[in-house]
PDB file of C-alpha atoms in Angstrom:
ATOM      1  CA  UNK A 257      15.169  10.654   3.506  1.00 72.00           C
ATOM      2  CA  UNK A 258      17.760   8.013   4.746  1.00 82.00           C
ATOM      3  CA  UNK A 259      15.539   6.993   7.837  1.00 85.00           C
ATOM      4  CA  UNK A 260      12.038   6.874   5.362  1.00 83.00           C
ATOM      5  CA  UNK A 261      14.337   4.058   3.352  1.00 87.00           C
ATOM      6  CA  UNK A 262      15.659   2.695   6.977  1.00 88.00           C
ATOM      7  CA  UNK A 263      12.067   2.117   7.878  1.00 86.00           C
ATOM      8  CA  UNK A 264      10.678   0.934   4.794  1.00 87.00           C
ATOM      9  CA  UNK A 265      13.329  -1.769   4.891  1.00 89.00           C
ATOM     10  CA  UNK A 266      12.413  -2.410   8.684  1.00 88.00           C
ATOM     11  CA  UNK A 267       8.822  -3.315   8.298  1.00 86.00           C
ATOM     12  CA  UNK A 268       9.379  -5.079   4.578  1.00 87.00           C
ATOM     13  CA  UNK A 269      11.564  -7.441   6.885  1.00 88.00           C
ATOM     14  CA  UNK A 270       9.087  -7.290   9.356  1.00 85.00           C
ATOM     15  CA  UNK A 271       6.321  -8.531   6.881  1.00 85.00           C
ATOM     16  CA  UNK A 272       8.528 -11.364   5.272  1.00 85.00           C
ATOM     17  CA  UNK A 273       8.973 -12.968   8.605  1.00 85.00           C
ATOM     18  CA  UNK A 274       5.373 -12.540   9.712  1.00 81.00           C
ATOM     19  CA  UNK A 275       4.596 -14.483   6.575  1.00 82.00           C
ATOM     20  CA  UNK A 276       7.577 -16.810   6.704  1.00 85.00           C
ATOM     21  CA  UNK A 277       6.644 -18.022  10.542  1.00 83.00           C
ATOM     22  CA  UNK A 278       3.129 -19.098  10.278  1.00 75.00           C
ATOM     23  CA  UNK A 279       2.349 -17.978  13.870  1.00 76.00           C
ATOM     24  CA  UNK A 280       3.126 -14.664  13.396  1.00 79.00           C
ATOM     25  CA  UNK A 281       0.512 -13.714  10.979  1.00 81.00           C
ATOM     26  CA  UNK A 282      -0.003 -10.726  12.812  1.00 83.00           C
ATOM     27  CA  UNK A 283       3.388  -9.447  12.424  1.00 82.00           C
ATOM     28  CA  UNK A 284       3.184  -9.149   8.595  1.00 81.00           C
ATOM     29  CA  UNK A 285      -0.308  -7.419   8.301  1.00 85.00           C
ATOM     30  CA  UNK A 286       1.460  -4.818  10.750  1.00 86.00           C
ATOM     31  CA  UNK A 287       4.426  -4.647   8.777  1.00 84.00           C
ATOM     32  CA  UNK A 288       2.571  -4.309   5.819  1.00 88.00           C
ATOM     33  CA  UNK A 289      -0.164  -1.247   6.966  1.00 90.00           C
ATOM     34  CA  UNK A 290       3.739   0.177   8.198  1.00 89.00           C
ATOM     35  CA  UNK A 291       5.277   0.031   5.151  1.00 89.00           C
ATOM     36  CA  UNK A 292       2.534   1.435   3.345  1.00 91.00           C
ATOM     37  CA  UNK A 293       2.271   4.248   5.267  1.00 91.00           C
ATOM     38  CA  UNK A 294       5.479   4.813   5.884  1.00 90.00           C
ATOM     39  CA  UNK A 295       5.397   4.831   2.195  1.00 90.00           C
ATOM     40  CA  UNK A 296       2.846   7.546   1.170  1.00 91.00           C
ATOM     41  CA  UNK A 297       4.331   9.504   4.031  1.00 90.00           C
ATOM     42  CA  UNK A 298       7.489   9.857   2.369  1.00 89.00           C
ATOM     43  CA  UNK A 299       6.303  10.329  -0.751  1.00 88.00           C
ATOM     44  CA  UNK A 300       3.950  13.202   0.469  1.00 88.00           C
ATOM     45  CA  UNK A 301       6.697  15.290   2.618  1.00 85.00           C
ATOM     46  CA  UNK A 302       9.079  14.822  -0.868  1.00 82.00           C
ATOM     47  CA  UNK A 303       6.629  16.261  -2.755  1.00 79.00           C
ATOM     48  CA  UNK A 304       5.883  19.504  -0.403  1.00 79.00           C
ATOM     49  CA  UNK A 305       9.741  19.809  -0.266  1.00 70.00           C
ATOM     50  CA  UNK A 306       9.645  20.150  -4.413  1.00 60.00           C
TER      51      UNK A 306
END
C-alpha cells in the first residue's frame, strides 16, 4: 500500500507543476490520467484483498 500512496503523491506533484509552468500543459493531463488510475487501481486490489 505504501508505494500506491508514494505514487499518488508522485503524479499529484507531477500535475501541480504541469499546471503551475504554463508550457508544460502536457505534464499535468499525464499526471492527472496517472493519478487517477493509479487511484482506482489501488482501490480495486484493496478491495479483492478484503
Amino acid at each position: 500500500m505504501g508505494i500506491i500512496i508514494g505514487l499518488l503523491v508522485i503524479w499529484l506533484i507531477l500535475s501541480i507543476l504541469g499546471f503551475v509552468v504554463k508550457g508544460l500543459l502536457w505534464l499535468a493531463i499525464i499526471g492527472l490520467v496517472l493519478f487517477v488510475a493509479t487511484g482506482v487501481w489501488g482501490w480495486l486490489k484493496r478491495r479483492t484483498n478484503a
